[in-house]
Amino acid sequence: MSADEYAASILPQLTLEEKVKLLAGADMWRTNAIPRVGISQIKTSDGPVGVRGGQFTDGVTAASLPSGVSLASTWDPGMMDEISKILITECRSKSIDVLLGPTVCIPRTPLGGRNFEAYSEDPFLSGKLAARYIKKIQEAGIATCPKHYAANDQEHRRFFVDANISERALREIHTQPFEIAIRESNPWSLMTAYNKVNGEYCSANKHLLRDILREEWGWDGVAMSDWFGTNTVVPSVEVGLDLEMPGPVKRRGKHLIEAHKQGLISEARIDECATRMLKLLHRVGKSTIPDWKEPEEKAVDLPEHREIMRRCAAEGIVLLKNDQDILPLKLCQGMRIAVIGPNAGKAVQSGGGSSDLVPHYRTTPFNAIKQAVGESGIEAEVSHAPGMLSHRYLPLMDPSVMRNPVTGESGWALSFWANMDHEGDAIYEESRKSSILVCYDTLPDSLTTGERYSYRGRTILTPKTTGNHSFSLSSCGPGRLLLDGKVILDIPRRWWSPKSPLFMSYGSPEERVQIQLEAGKEYELVLDSVSREPEPYEFSFTDDLLREEIQDGGRIGFFEENTKDLMKEAVELAEKSDLVIMVVGKDREWESETSDMVSMNLPGESDTLISNVALVNKNTVVVNQTGSPIAMPWLEQVQGVIQAWYQGQEHANALTDVLLGQVNPCGKLPITFPRIYEQNPSSLDYPGYNDRVVYGEGIFAGYRWWDRLHIEPLFPFGFGRSYSTFEYSAVRVSSNQLRFSENGSGIIEVQVDVTNTSSVAGKEIVQFYISPKTAPRLSRPTRELKGWDKVLVQPGETVTASTTLDWVSVAYWDDKRHEWVVDGGATFEVIAAKHSRDLGVAVEFTVDSPAADIKAGRFTVVA
Ligand code: BGC
């Protein structure tokens, strides 16, 4: 039976109440079961770069994959297939039916806190890679959920901001990755964005959801809201938002039934949404198991997965500078290598927020480099100095200094009361591994009713050193931190502070205190807290409603006094070393969902540290771990620069492979690196005024902007070096005429010869851009990426790279005609180039010229 047949046969058997039940989550990650007709729960999980499972913090370990921008830097659809294999296993081990990803919005500002999750500033590259990810995962019967539809490209005021976007930019840029993914691989679900687009919340945006998604693209998957992002009762159902997430239900349920009784919403509209939910249930195999019992989540850490992640991470690394061929490292006997920087001794595997998870294992660049050098058989000395402290918040407590007084293991004991005063017996107890005590998805039902509750966390702290140590506290509701019964930090009121991204913006700004403690002595540390006070709001069936989230908790930081001059120590180490690898960057605290970054500069004293080190050692290579472009004021001072993104649990091994030449780097930038912040296309209108952002750059997003204004970026889109060198020649097209066909399927093959002019085998990512040669009817970008090929070329060998161009490659959106249009008779150049600013080699082709306007599939060819 097909999904359509199943839905058509079950829908008439459901009562209105049952249909409505399908349209909202049951708990944080699951939908409702209706055992009477065989329907069991669907379980969702973030996504997109791993499968975290059903617990937001301290859950079962999971494979931590390279982040979206790192995956995109591979430009490798085959790699997406391999990565998907891991995701499928991970989904199965955690019983996940819907993987919440990929993230395909177009990064607009270099400060976007969530840029690292997204693929690229180019909609074609984003859409194509997303399509591949979706296809592979769904072949295994697991749904994907591209997000966040649409224009969720800033975290600042993300629940309120209105993105004002011209229709043409909406079609050609911001909905384009979704359109490509839907056309090529039909995701079974999709997540709406928190923000508004052109005045309407995305969760109730008729133009986005009904006009474009359903009517124009003919998509029949489930549109679900982002978490707590269903802002209305009636309008969201009216436009076809099928699923309110998460549960317990807030907007729908009894409210929707009442709205129906009052004639505010028809049963037909409810049926449309319920039908799509039924189809999803059928597609993921949850339509005929009335008594499904969810198995316990498992950690599956396989050697073959490690191998894929390591390869994938290495291929995503982008070599930006390599003067005097400083890389790959030429190890020699007695060599002294210094691995310096705040990220050198840390396991920075991901940015922060909902995509984060507990990895199966952690590696650090220093350890990985030291180990690999040790295994090389060459006696070289590898030393480390952090050079600075770079934490944004006081670090979470080190596992070795805390002990759960209940279990005796490292961690905290956490108890809950169904009253605000910790009165009587606790109703629920948990053990936590870390000192971020998030109260979210592990709460029992009795604590998710909206009534306030209290909780208490307890641990035994044993400092390693004697000194004036620092404690910090951020809490969502009122919270007090007590040391041996004495209050040391007190946060008396409820917070909502955009300045504090902790707890997805629900946490207070961090408060700190210093206290003299003794090494080896045991101290009792207690957090006493009460859940947040809900914001009162007026209920309406038809208007936008205030966002209500149940996230609560407290975060306890602890840091033992540092008395060393870290910068001095690092510079001294650099001075006596033959070579310095500096590992700098941001991390899950600096670069995270819920808050944008404040600057393109690296945190704290990073820039000074790099300059100071480079001054004393000219053999300095900088490795940068961020998901967004950074300023590089020290670029001229250093010999090498590697952009290493966030690369999941294998990041340090992959980096070492590239540094030592086990892997020849081949990644290319999927985003432009501006020379200064003000060069970027959003700089005139970001983060907006009065919660409104005008996308003034229009269709000139990403590199299209730099091209249009003739500005030289620091590193252009598509740029990346290799240990090999390549030359392109003999670019050719199968026909210099793009012919019209009834279904709009005319194609041209483009080929170019790529010669490896070096002595090392390497992979080259050849990019094919089109550029108009005749004046277009409407203004168009100078260049647009319309194809690419990644080829392996042996030394001295020549191989052919190719792509296909079709009507989509030359079409644009005409917002007066309100349709996709192709200029008949137009001539284009197709350029095979190494990056968006490379002159490359070009050949021309012309589009068929009809006598009068004609329809060719989805396009109109204008005479
Ligand atoms: C994020 C989504 C995520 C959801 C569930 C939201 O805060 O925006 O991307 O899937 O939480 O964790």
Coordinates of C-alpha atoms and ligand atoms in Angstrom, one line a residue, residues 29 46 52 56 100 114 117 147-148 158 191 194 226-227 354 440 504 593, ligand 1:
W29 CA 11.0 14.7 20.8
D46 CA 18.8 16.7 16.2
R52 CA 22.0 13.2 19.7
F56 CA 19.6 17.4 25.3
L100 CA 16.2 17.1 12.3
R114 CA 24.6 29.2 13.6
E117 CA 25.6 24.3 10.8
K147 CA 15.5 23.5 8.3
H148 CA 14.7 26.4 8.9
R158 CA 15.4 35.2 16.1
M191 CA 11.0 22.6 9.8
Y194 CA 11.3 31.1 14.1
D226 CA 10.7 24.8 15.1
W227 CA 10.7 24.0 18.8
S354 CA 20.8 22.1 19.4
Y440 CA 14.3 20.1 29.6
M504 CA 19.1 29.0 24.6
E593 CA 22.7 28.9 18.4
Ligands
BGC1 C1 16.5 24.7 16.9 C2 16.2 23.5 15.9 C3 16.2 22.2 16.7 C4 15.2 22.3 17.8 C5 15.1 21.0 18.6 C6 15.6 24.6 18.1 O1 16.1 25.5 19.1 O2 16.3 25.9 16.2 O3 17.1 23.5 14.9 O4 15.9 21.2 15.8 O5 15.5 23.4 18.7 O6 16.3 20.9 19.4

